[in-house]
CSV table of C-alpha atoms in Angstrom, one decimal:
chain,number,residue,atom,x,y,z
A,55,MET,CA,-11.1,1.4,-29.0
A,56,ASN,CA,-7.5,2.5,-28.5
A,57,LEU,CA,-4.9,1.1,-26.8
A,58,TRP,CA,-5.1,3.3,-23.7
A,59,ASN,CA,-8.8,2.2,-23.4
A,60,LYS,CA,-7.9,-1.3,-23.9
A,61,LEU,CA,-5.3,-1.5,-21.2
A,62,MET,CA,-7.8,0.6,-18.9
A,63,CYS,CA,-10.7,-2.2,-19.5
A,64,TYR,CA,-7.9,-4.8,-18.8
A,65,SER,CA,-7.2,-3.2,-15.2
A,66,ARG,CA,-10.6,-2.3,-14.4
A,67,ARG,CA,-11.8,-6.3,-14.6
A,68,HIS,CA,-8.4,-7.3,-13.1
A,69,SER,CA,-8.3,-5.0,-10.3
A,70,PRO,CA,-11.7,-5.1,-8.4
A,71,TRP,CA,-11.7,-4.0,-4.8
A,72,LEU,CA,-14.8,-4.5,-2.6
A,73,PHE,CA,-16.6,-2.7,0.0
A,74,HIS,CA,-19.0,-4.6,2.4
A,75,MET,CA,-22.0,-3.5,3.7
A,76,ASN,CA,-24.2,-5.1,6.0
A,77,SER,CA,-27.7,-3.5,5.7
A,78,GLY,CA,-29.5,-5.7,8.3
A,79,SER,CA,-27.8,-9.0,7.6
A,80,CYS,CA,-27.9,-12.0,9.4
A,81,ASN,CA,-24.2,-12.1,9.1
A,82,GLY,CA,-24.3,-15.1,7.0
A,83,CYS,CA,-23.4,-13.9,3.9
A,84,ASP,CA,-20.8,-12.1,5.7
A,85,ILE,CA,-18.9,-14.9,7.1
A,86,GLU,CA,-18.9,-16.5,3.4
A,87,LEU,CA,-18.0,-13.0,2.1
A,88,VAL,CA,-14.7,-13.3,4.3
A,89,ALA,CA,-14.3,-17.3,3.3
A,90,SER,CA,-14.1,-16.0,-0.2
A,91,LEU,CA,-10.9,-14.4,0.7
A,92,THR,CA,-9.3,-17.2,3.0
A,93,PRO,CA,-6.3,-19.6,1.2
A,94,ARG,CA,-9.2,-22.0,0.7
A,95,TYR,CA,-10.9,-19.7,-2.1
A,96,ASP,CA,-8.6,-17.1,-2.2
A,97,ALA,CA,-10.2,-14.6,-4.1
A,98,GLU,CA,-7.0,-12.1,-4.4
A,99,GLN,CA,-6.0,-13.8,-7.5
A,100,LEU,CA,-8.6,-12.2,-9.4
A,101,GLY,CA,-7.0,-8.9,-7.6
A,102,VAL,CA,-9.7,-8.8,-5.3
A,103,ARG,CA,-9.1,-6.5,-2.3
A,104,LEU,CA,-11.4,-5.7,0.4
A,105,GLU,CA,-10.5,-2.1,1.0
A,106,GLY,CA,-11.8,-0.6,4.5
A,107,SER,CA,-12.8,3.0,2.7
A,108,PRO,CA,-15.7,3.2,0.5
A,109,ARG,CA,-13.4,6.0,-1.5
A,110,HIS,CA,-11.0,3.2,-2.3
A,111,ALA,CA,-13.6,0.9,-3.6
A,112,ASP,CA,-14.9,-0.2,-7.6
A,113,ILE,CA,-17.6,-3.0,-6.4
A,114,LEU,CA,-19.9,-2.4,-3.3
A,115,CYS,CA,-21.2,-5.7,-1.9
A,116,ILE,CA,-24.1,-5.8,0.1
A,117,THR,CA,-25.9,-8.1,2.6
A,118,GLY,CA,-29.2,-7.8,4.5
A,119,PRO,CA,-32.8,-7.2,3.4
A,120,VAL,CA,-32.0,-3.3,3.8
A,121,THR,CA,-33.8,-2.2,7.2
A,122,HIS,CA,-35.2,1.1,7.5
A,123,ASN,CA,-32.5,2.3,9.4
A,124,ALA,CA,-30.3,1.1,7.0
A,125,VAL,CA,-31.6,2.8,3.7
A,126,LYS,CA,-29.7,6.4,4.3
A,127,ALA,CA,-27.1,4.6,4.7
A,128,ILE,CA,-27.0,2.7,1.9
A,129,HIS,CA,-27.4,5.8,-0.3
A,130,THR,CA,-24.5,7.7,1.5
A,131,VAL,CA,-22.1,4.9,1.0
A,132,TYR,CA,-23.6,4.4,-2.9
A,133,ASP,CA,-22.5,8.1,-3.5
A,134,GLN,CA,-18.9,7.7,-1.4
A,135,VAL,CA,-17.9,5.0,-4.0
A,136,LEU,CA,-16.8,6.6,-7.2
A,137,GLY,CA,-17.4,6.1,-10.4
A,138,PRO,CA,-17.0,3.1,-12.4
A,139,LYS,CA,-18.7,1.6,-10.1
A,140,ALA,CA,-20.7,-2.1,-9.7
A,141,VAL,CA,-23.3,-3.1,-7.1
A,142,VAL,CA,-23.5,-6.8,-5.9
A,143,ALA,CA,-26.2,-7.8,-4.3
A,144,ILE,CA,-25.1,-10.9,-1.8
A,145,GLY,CA,-27.5,-13.5,-0.7
A,146,SER,CA,-31.2,-14.0,-1.3
A,147,CYS,CA,-32.2,-11.0,1.1
A,148,PRO,CA,-31.2,-7.7,-0.8
A,149,ALA,CA,-32.8,-9.7,-4.2
A,150,THR,CA,-36.2,-10.9,-2.3
A,151,THR,CA,-36.2,-10.2,1.3
A,152,ASN,CA,-36.1,-13.5,1.5
A,153,VAL,CA,-38.3,-15.3,4.6
A,154,PHE,CA,-38.8,-11.8,6.2
A,155,ILE,CA,-41.0,-10.5,3.4
A,156,ASP,CA,-43.8,-8.1,4.4
A,157,SER,CA,-42.2,-7.3,7.5
A,158,ARG,CA,-42.6,-3.7,9.0
A,159,THR,CA,-38.9,-3.2,9.8
A,160,LEU,CA,-38.0,-3.9,6.1
A,161,ASP,CA,-38.1,-1.0,3.5
A,162,GLY,CA,-36.4,-3.9,0.5
A,163,PRO,CA,-35.4,-5.2,-1.6
A,164,LEU,CA,-32.4,-3.4,-2.7
A,165,ASN,CA,-33.0,-2.8,-5.9
A,166,LYS,CA,-35.7,-0.3,-4.9
A,167,HIS,CA,-33.2,1.5,-3.8
A,168,ILE,CA,-29.9,1.8,-5.9
A,169,PRO,CA,-29.1,0.3,-9.2
A,170,VAL,CA,-27.7,-3.4,-8.8
A,171,ASP,CA,-25.8,-5.0,-11.0
A,172,VAL,CA,-25.0,-8.9,-9.9
A,173,PHE,CA,-27.5,-10.8,-7.5
A,174,VAL,CA,-25.8,-13.9,-6.4
A,175,PRO,CA,-28.7,-15.8,-4.9
A,176,GLY,CA,-28.7,-18.4,-1.9
A,177,CYS,CA,-29.1,-18.4,2.0
A,178,PRO,CA,-25.9,-18.3,2.1
A,179,PRO,CA,-24.6,-18.0,-1.4
A,180,ARG,CA,-21.2,-20.5,-1.1
A,181,PRO,CA,-17.5,-18.5,-1.5
A,182,ASP,CA,-17.3,-20.0,-5.2
A,183,ALA,CA,-20.6,-18.0,-6.2
A,184,ILE,CA,-19.5,-15.0,-4.3
A,185,ILE,CA,-16.0,-15.1,-6.5
A,186,GLN,CA,-18.3,-15.9,-9.5
A,187,GLY,CA,-20.9,-12.9,-8.5
A,188,VAL,CA,-17.4,-10.6,-8.2
A,189,ALA,CA,-15.7,-11.5,-11.0
A,190,LYS,CA,-19.0,-10.7,-13.1
A,191,ALA,CA,-19.5,-7.6,-12.0
A,192,ALA,CA,-15.8,-6.6,-12.9
A,193,GLU,CA,-16.8,-8.1,-16.3
A,194,ILE,CA,-19.5,-5.3,-15.9
A,195,LEU,CA,-17.4,-2.6,-14.9
A,196,ALA,CA,-14.7,-2.8,-17.5
A,197,ALA,CA,-17.4,-3.1,-20.2
A,198,ARG,CA,-19.2,0.1,-19.0
A,199,GLY,CA,-16.4,2.2,-18.3
A,200,ASN,CA,-17.8,5.6,-16.6
A,201,ASN,CA,-21.5,5.6,-18.7
A,202,PRO,CA,-24.0,5.5,-16.3
A,203,PRO,CA,-25.3,1.8,-14.5
A,204,ALA,CA,-27.5,-0.2,-17.3
A,205,THR,CA,-31.1,-1.7,-16.6
A,206,GLU,CA,-30.2,-5.1,-17.4
A,207,ILE,CA,-29.5,-7.5,-14.6
A,208,VAL,CA,-27.4,-10.2,-14.2
A,209,ILE,CA,-27.7,-13.8,-11.9
A,210,ALA,CA,-24.5,-15.4,-10.8
A,211,GLU,CA,-25.4,-19.1,-11.3
A,212,THR,CA,-23.8,-20.9,-8.0
A,213,PRO,CA,-21.2,-23.1,-9.8
A,214,ALA,CA,-21.4,-26.9,-9.3
A,215,GLU,CA,-20.5,-28.0,-5.9
A,216,VAL,CA,-16.6,-28.8,-5.6
A,217,GLN,CA,-15.9,-30.8,-2.6
A,218,PRO,CA,-12.8,-30.1,-1.0
B,283,MET,CA,28.6,15.6,-11.7
B,284,ASN,CA,27.5,17.7,-14.4
B,285,LEU,CA,23.8,17.8,-15.9
B,286,THR,CA,24.2,15.1,-18.3
B,287,THR,CA,24.8,12.3,-15.3
B,288,ALA,CA,22.7,13.7,-13.1
B,289,LEU,CA,19.5,14.0,-15.2
B,290,ALA,CA,20.4,10.2,-16.5
B,291,ARG,CA,20.7,8.9,-12.4
B,292,LEU,CA,16.9,10.8,-11.9
B,293,LEU,CA,15.6,9.8,-14.6
B,294,ILE,CA,16.7,6.6,-15.8
B,295,PHE,CA,18.8,4.5,-13.3
B,296,PRO,CA,18.1,4.2,-10.8
B,297,GLY,CA,15.7,7.1,-10.9
B,298,LEU,CA,12.3,7.0,-12.5
B,299,LEU,CA,12.8,4.3,-15.5
B,300,PHE,CA,13.9,1.7,-13.0
B,301,ALA,CA,12.3,3.0,-9.5
B,302,VAL,CA,8.4,3.0,-10.8
B,303,PRO,CA,8.7,-0.8,-12.7
B,304,ALA,CA,11.0,-1.6,-9.2
B,305,ALA,CA,8.5,0.1,-7.1
B,306,TRP,CA,5.7,-2.3,-8.4
B,307,PHE,CA,7.6,-5.3,-8.4
B,308,PHE,CA,8.5,-4.7,-4.5
B,309,LEU,CA,4.7,-4.3,-3.7
B,310,TRP,CA,3.8,-7.5,-6.0
B,311,VAL,CA,7.1,-9.3,-3.7
B,312,GLU,CA,5.4,-7.6,-0.4
B,313,ARG,CA,1.6,-9.0,-1.3
B,314,LYS,CA,2.8,-12.3,-3.0
B,315,ALA,CA,5.4,-13.0,0.3
B,316,VAL,CA,2.1,-12.2,2.5
B,317,ALA,CA,-0.1,-14.6,0.4
B,318,LEU,CA,2.3,-17.7,0.7
B,319,MET,CA,3.2,-17.2,3.8
B,320,GLN,CA,-0.8,-18.1,4.5
B,321,GLY,CA,-1.0,-21.0,2.1
B,322,ARG,CA,-2.6,-19.0,-0.3
B,323,VAL,CA,-1.3,-18.4,-4.2
B,324,GLY,CA,-1.5,-14.6,-3.9
B,325,PRO,CA,-2.1,-11.9,-6.6
B,326,PRO,CA,-1.1,-11.8,-10.2
B,327,PHE,CA,2.8,-10.7,-11.6
B,328,MET,CA,1.0,-7.5,-12.7
B,329,GLN,CA,-1.6,-6.9,-10.0
B,330,PRO,CA,-0.1,-3.2,-8.8
B,331,PHE,CA,-0.2,-1.8,-12.2
B,332,PHE,CA,-3.2,-3.1,-12.8
B,333,ASP,CA,-4.0,-1.1,-9.3
B,334,PHE,CA,-2.2,1.9,-10.6
B,335,ILE,CA,-4.2,1.9,-14.0
B,336,LYS,CA,-7.4,1.3,-12.3
B,337,LEU,CA,-6.9,3.8,-10.0
B,338,LEU,CA,-6.1,6.3,-12.2
B,339,GLY,CA,-9.3,6.0,-14.1
B,340,LYS,CA,-11.2,6.5,-11.0
B,341,SER,CA,-12.9,10.1,-10.7
B,342,THR,CA,-12.0,12.1,-7.6
B,343,PRO,CA,-14.6,13.7,-5.0
B,344,PRO,CA,-14.7,17.0,-5.5
B,345,ARG,CA,-12.5,18.7,-3.3
B,346,SER,CA,-12.8,22.9,-2.6
B,347,GLY,CA,-10.7,25.6,-1.2
B,348,VAL,CA,-7.2,25.6,-0.1
B,349,GLY,CA,-7.7,22.2,2.1
B,350,GLY,CA,-8.8,20.7,-1.0
B,351,LEU,CA,-5.4,22.3,-3.0
B,352,LEU,CA,-3.7,20.9,-0.8
B,353,MET,CA,-5.4,17.2,-0.1
B,354,ARG,CA,-4.6,17.1,-4.4
B,355,ALA,CA,-0.7,18.5,-3.6
B,356,TRP,CA,0.4,15.9,-0.8
B,357,PRO,CA,0.8,12.8,-2.8
B,358,LEU,CA,2.6,14.6,-5.3
B,359,ILE,CA,5.2,16.1,-3.3
B,360,ALA,CA,5.0,12.3,-1.7
B,361,VAL,CA,5.9,10.6,-5.1
B,362,SER,CA,8.3,13.3,-6.4
B,363,ALA,CA,9.9,13.2,-2.9
B,364,ALA,CA,10.6,9.3,-2.5
B,365,ALA,CA,11.8,9.6,-6.2
B,366,GLY,CA,14.4,12.1,-5.9
B,367,ALA,CA,15.5,9.8,-3.1
B,368,VAL,CA,16.0,7.1,-5.3
B,369,GLY,CA,18.0,9.4,-7.5
B,370,LEU,CA,20.3,9.6,-5.3
B,371,LEU,CA,21.3,6.0,-4.8
B,372,PRO,CA,24.9,5.6,-5.6
B,373,VAL,CA,24.4,1.8,-7.7
B,374,LEU,CA,26.9,2.6,-10.1
B,375,PRO,CA,30.3,3.1,-8.7
B,376,SER,CA,32.0,6.5,-9.9
B,377,SER,CA,28.5,8.1,-10.4
B,378,GLY,CA,28.8,11.4,-9.0
B,379,GLY,CA,27.3,13.0,-5.9
B,380,PHE,CA,28.3,15.5,-3.8
B,381,GLU,CA,29.6,16.6,-0.1
B,382,GLY,CA,26.7,15.8,2.0
B,383,ASP,CA,23.9,13.7,0.0
B,384,LEU,CA,23.2,11.6,2.9
B,385,ILE,CA,21.5,14.2,4.4
B,386,LEU,CA,19.6,15.4,1.5
B,387,LEU,CA,18.9,11.4,0.7
B,388,LEU,CA,17.6,11.2,4.6
B,389,ALA,CA,15.3,14.3,4.4
B,390,LEU,CA,14.1,13.3,0.8
B,391,LEU,CA,13.1,10.0,2.7
B,392,GLU,CA,11.2,11.9,5.6
B,393,LEU,CA,9.1,13.9,3.4
B,394,PRO,CA,6.6,11.3,2.0
B,395,SER,CA,5.9,10.3,5.9
B,396,MET,CA,5.4,13.8,6.6
B,397,CYS,CA,3.1,14.4,3.7
B,398,ILE,CA,1.0,11.2,5.7
B,399,ILE,CA,0.8,13.3,8.3
B,400,ALA,CA,-0.6,16.3,7.1
B,401,ALA,CA,-2.5,14.6,4.1
B,402,GLY,CA,-4.5,13.1,7.2
B,403,PHE,CA,-4.9,16.6,8.8
B,404,SER,CA,-6.6,17.9,5.8
B,405,SER,CA,-8.6,15.1,5.1
B,406,ARG,CA,-10.5,16.4,8.3
B,407,SER,CA,-11.5,12.3,8.6
B,408,ILE,CA,-11.8,11.3,12.3
B,409,PHE,CA,-9.9,7.8,10.8
B,410,GLY,CA,-7.0,10.1,9.2
B,411,GLU,CA,-6.4,12.4,11.8
B,412,ILE,CA,-6.4,9.4,14.0
B,413,GLY,CA,-3.6,8.0,11.6
B,414,SER,CA,-1.7,10.9,11.8
B,415,ALA,CA,-1.2,11.1,15.3
B,416,ARG,CA,-0.3,7.5,15.3
B,417,GLU,CA,2.1,8.2,11.9
B,418,ALA,CA,3.8,11.6,14.1
B,419,VAL,CA,4.4,9.2,17.2
B,420,LEU,CA,6.0,6.6,15.4
B,421,SER,CA,7.7,8.9,13.3
B,422,VAL,CA,9.6,10.3,16.4
B,423,ALA,CA,9.7,6.8,18.2
B,424,TYR,CA,11.8,5.4,14.9
B,425,ASN,CA,13.5,8.2,13.5
B,426,VAL,CA,16.0,8.8,16.5
B,427,VAL,CA,17.4,5.4,16.3
B,428,PHE,CA,17.4,5.5,12.7
B,429,LEU,CA,19.2,9.2,12.8
B,430,LEU,CA,21.7,7.9,15.2
B,431,ALA,CA,22.6,4.5,13.3
B,432,ILE,CA,22.8,6.8,10.0
B,433,VAL,CA,25.0,9.3,11.9
B,434,SER,CA,27.4,6.1,13.5
B,435,ILE,CA,27.9,5.3,10.1
B,436,ALA,CA,29.1,8.5,9.0
B,437,ALA,CA,31.1,9.4,12.0
B,438,SER,CA,32.9,6.0,11.9
B,439,GLN,CA,33.8,6.4,8.3
B,440,HIS,CA,34.2,10.5,8.3
B,441,THR,CA,32.1,11.1,5.7
B,442,PHE,CA,28.2,11.9,5.0
B,443,ARG,CA,29.3,11.2,0.9
B,444,LEU,CA,27.1,8.1,0.2
B,445,GLU,CA,29.6,7.5,-2.6
B,446,SER,CA,32.3,7.3,-0.4
B,447,LEU,CA,30.4,5.6,2.0
B,448,ALA,CA,29.9,2.7,-0.5
B,449,ALA,CA,33.4,2.7,-1.6
B,450,LEU,CA,34.8,2.2,2.1
B,451,PRO,CA,35.0,-1.4,3.1
B,452,ALA,CA,32.9,-1.7,5.8
B,453,SER,CA,33.7,-1.6,9.7
B,454,PRO,CA,32.1,-3.5,12.4
B,455,MET,CA,30.6,-0.3,13.3
B,456,ARG,CA,28.9,0.1,9.6
B,457,TRP,CA,27.5,-3.4,10.3
B,458,LEU,CA,25.8,-2.2,13.4
B,459,GLY,CA,24.4,0.9,12.1
B,460,VAL,CA,23.2,-1.4,9.3
B,461,LEU,CA,21.3,-3.9,11.9
B,462,ALA,CA,20.3,-0.7,13.5
B,463,LEU,CA,18.8,1.0,10.4
B,464,LEU,CA,17.0,-2.7,9.3
B,465,VAL,CA,15.0,-2.7,12.3
B,466,CYS,CA,13.5,0.7,11.8
B,467,LEU,CA,12.4,-0.2,8.3
B,468,PRO,CA,9.5,-1.7,9.3
B,469,ALA,CA,7.8,0.8,11.2
B,470,LYS,CA,9.4,3.3,7.9
B,471,LEU,CA,7.3,1.6,5.7
B,472,HIS,CA,4.2,0.9,7.7
B,473,LEU,CA,5.0,-2.8,7.8
B,474,ASN,CA,3.5,-5.4,10.7
B,475,PRO,CA,4.4,-5.6,13.4
B,476,PHE,CA,4.6,-1.4,13.3
B,477,SER,CA,1.7,-0.7,11.1
B,478,LEU,CA,-0.6,1.2,13.4
B,479,PRO,CA,-0.9,4.8,11.0
B,480,ASN,CA,-2.7,2.3,8.2
B,481,ALA,CA,-4.1,-0.3,10.5
B,482,GLU,CA,-6.6,-1.2,8.1
B,483,GLN,CA,-9.1,-3.2,10.5
B,484,GLU,CA,-9.5,-0.9,13.0
B,485,ILE,CA,-9.2,3.1,11.5
B,486,TYR,CA,-9.5,2.1,7.6
B,487,SER,CA,-6.4,2.7,6.0
B,488,GLY,CA,-6.0,5.8,8.3
B,489,PRO,CA,-4.9,9.0,6.8
B,490,MET,CA,-5.4,7.8,3.0
B,491,VAL,CA,-9.7,6.8,3.7
B,492,GLU,CA,-10.6,10.2,1.9
B,493,TYR,CA,-7.9,9.6,-1.1
B,494,ALA,CA,-9.8,7.6,-4.2
B,495,GLY,CA,-8.6,7.2,-7.9
B,496,PRO,CA,-5.4,8.8,-9.5
B,497,GLU,CA,-4.5,10.5,-5.6
B,498,LEU,CA,-4.7,7.0,-4.4
B,499,ALA,CA,-2.8,6.0,-7.4
B,500,MET,CA,-0.4,8.6,-6.1
B,501,TRP,CA,0.2,7.2,-2.6
B,502,GLU,CA,0.7,3.7,-3.6
B,503,LEU,CA,3.6,4.8,-6.1
B,504,SER,CA,5.0,6.6,-3.4
B,505,HIS,CA,4.9,4.0,-1.0
B,506,GLY,CA,6.5,2.0,-4.0
B,507,LEU,CA,9.4,4.2,-4.2
B,508,GLU,CA,9.6,4.1,-0.5
B,509,TRP,CA,10.5,0.4,-0.8
B,510,VAL,CA,13.0,1.1,-3.2
B,511,ALA,CA,15.0,4.0,-1.7
B,512,ALA,CA,14.8,2.8,2.2
B,513,THR,CA,15.8,-0.9,1.1
B,514,GLY,CA,18.2,0.7,-1.8
B,515,LEU,CA,19.8,2.7,1.0
B,516,VAL,CA,20.3,-0.2,3.3
B,517,ALA,CA,21.8,-2.1,0.1
B,518,THR,CA,24.5,0.6,-1.0
B,519,LEU,CA,25.7,0.5,2.8
B,520,ALA,CA,25.6,-3.4,2.9
B,521,ALA,CA,26.9,-4.2,-0.4
B,522,PRO,CA,30.9,-4.5,-1.5
B,523,TYR,CA,31.9,-2.0,-3.8
B,524,ILE,CA,32.6,-3.4,-7.2
B,525,THR,CA,34.0,-1.9,-10.1
B,526,ILE,CA,32.1,-3.8,-12.8
B,527,TRP,CA,29.3,-1.5,-13.2
B,528,TRP,CA,26.7,-3.9,-14.4
B,529,LEU,CA,27.8,-6.7,-11.2
B,530,ALA,CA,27.2,-3.5,-9.2
B,531,ALA,CA,24.2,-3.2,-9.8
B,532,LEU,CA,23.2,-6.7,-9.8
B,533,VAL,CA,24.3,-6.7,-6.3
B,534,PHE,CA,22.3,-4.2,-5.5
B,535,VAL,CA,19.1,-5.0,-7.2
B,536,GLY,CA,20.0,-8.9,-5.6
B,537,LEU,CA,20.7,-7.2,-2.1
B,538,MET,CA,17.1,-5.2,-2.2
B,539,PHE,CA,15.1,-8.0,-3.1
B,540,ALA,CA,16.0,-10.1,0.0
B,541,ILE,CA,15.8,-7.6,2.4
B,542,VAL,CA,12.0,-7.2,0.3
B,543,LEU,CA,11.5,-10.8,1.1
B,544,ALA,CA,12.6,-10.9,4.3
B,545,LEU,CA,10.4,-7.4,5.3
B,546,SER,CA,7.7,-9.2,3.9
B,547,THR,CA,8.0,-12.6,5.7
B,548,LEU,CA,8.3,-10.6,8.9
B,549,ALA,CA,5.3,-8.9,8.3
B,550,SER,CA,3.2,-11.6,7.5
B,551,ALA,CA,4.7,-13.7,10.8
B,552,THR,CA,3.6,-10.7,13.4
B,553,ALA,CA,0.7,-9.0,14.3
B,554,ARG,CA,-0.1,-5.0,15.0
B,555,LEU,CA,1.9,-3.6,18.3
B,556,ALA,CA,-0.3,-1.1,20.0
B,557,ILE,CA,0.9,2.2,20.0
B,558,ASP,CA,2.6,2.4,23.6
B,559,THR,CA,4.2,-0.8,23.3
B,560,THR,CA,5.8,0.2,19.6
B,561,VAL,CA,7.4,3.7,20.9
B,562,ARG,CA,8.4,1.7,23.9
B,563,PHE,CA,10.9,-1.3,21.9
B,564,TYR,CA,12.3,1.5,19.9
B,565,TRP,CA,13.0,3.9,22.7
B,566,GLN,CA,13.9,1.1,25.5
B,567,CYS,CA,15.7,-1.4,23.3
B,568,THR,CA,16.9,0.5,20.1
B,569,LEU,CA,18.1,3.7,21.2
B,570,ILE,CA,20.2,1.8,23.6
B,571,PHE,CA,21.7,-0.2,20.7
B,572,ALA,CA,22.1,3.2,18.3
B,573,VAL,CA,23.7,5.5,21.5
B,574,LEU,CA,26.0,2.4,22.1
B,575,ALA,CA,27.0,2.9,18.1
B,576,VAL,CA,27.3,6.4,17.9
B,577,SER,CA,29.4,6.6,21.5
B,578,SER,CA,31.8,3.3,20.0
B,579,ALA,CA,32.1,5.2,16.4
B,580,LEU,CA,32.7,8.9,17.7
B,581,PHE,CA,35.5,7.0,20.5
B,582,MET,CA,37.0,5.4,17.5
B,583,ARG,CA,37.2,8.4,15.4
B,584,LEU,CA,38.8,10.3,18.7
B,585,ARG,CA,41.1,7.8,18.8
B,586,SER,CA,42.2,7.5,15.0
């Protein structure tokens, strides 16, 4: 690996820009994702930036159990995020559809539609867990580069609870 | 100024070799100051550099036709204009310059914002077009004050040459002009409270919405270079004239840093204003101020 590739790898690991998408979530995970950027958790220390446009993003964060209406939007947004990219499924809903399982309004779980790299379980997951998931996704992104997504799935463990 | 010194100024100091790291440093200071004001730790020191390298390694969406060509060209034009503006700054005493280089500097400073307007419209995105329209309105509002402040400084000191302006002792008129320039800087650099064109929450970063990868990296770089050029212009006008070159460079960089810190603190302490409030602010409050400065400068010139 030459110097430029090493630098690129290091930069990708230290500058994950997120795009947040809600596919029918109850808003619990969305609130926790935003909480991970607030002063107490401060994800910007890892270079995380929440972007408004999927074109700018490296990591697609999807919450919610994937409703029928959201499927087309998920495909559009996934294609709009430019490579190299990673997908983080936040909460139990995109992983298993959670308590909404067998609902006729759903077309989940998420990995039926797009390749998911990291699952962050929880209903909702703690902000620490979300930050750990994003950091893992950034590592995967750096290791993978421009190669196609691997099939191996990573489940971010919830870190030991730290009482503020 | 011969070719060698011109090239050295454009490429080394205060040109590209100094300006690009300085641009990243100022982008970091901006983010760090906002983080500290919000009680956070903020991004690491090398963050803008990592962002730049990472963006260079991303792919870009396929663009075809003249529109695609233009979209690729705008960020490059913006970067070269901003780098040229930095190269014109007379940091080192007796480093040359020519009659009227202040006018060229103003034109080069204005070019990135023209590119942003054009980029938003050529991206054909509704958010980009709204952002461009706002940028155009904002540019009409603050540029009158900005240009009047420059004209009042030049008229009170009888020259449009940056080198001689830096060498002349500052008059009270010049301080008035510098103050007017400082009021315009937040709008020129799209900072809060005048950050409407690239409002992240309402129009998803406006004209930049369709840009990705290396093109976005160029926009980030041009924004950083604009920081260096705009704060450098104010630092040139406000700095005392020092003949020792290293001290002059040190004072110049120190002043720029102070201005960046003050503007970032202002940005984190204020909320975004609506477009009508912004335009009213520039037209009503500051225009009176700038017109006063110009008329008194002309009056002083007629009397002398």
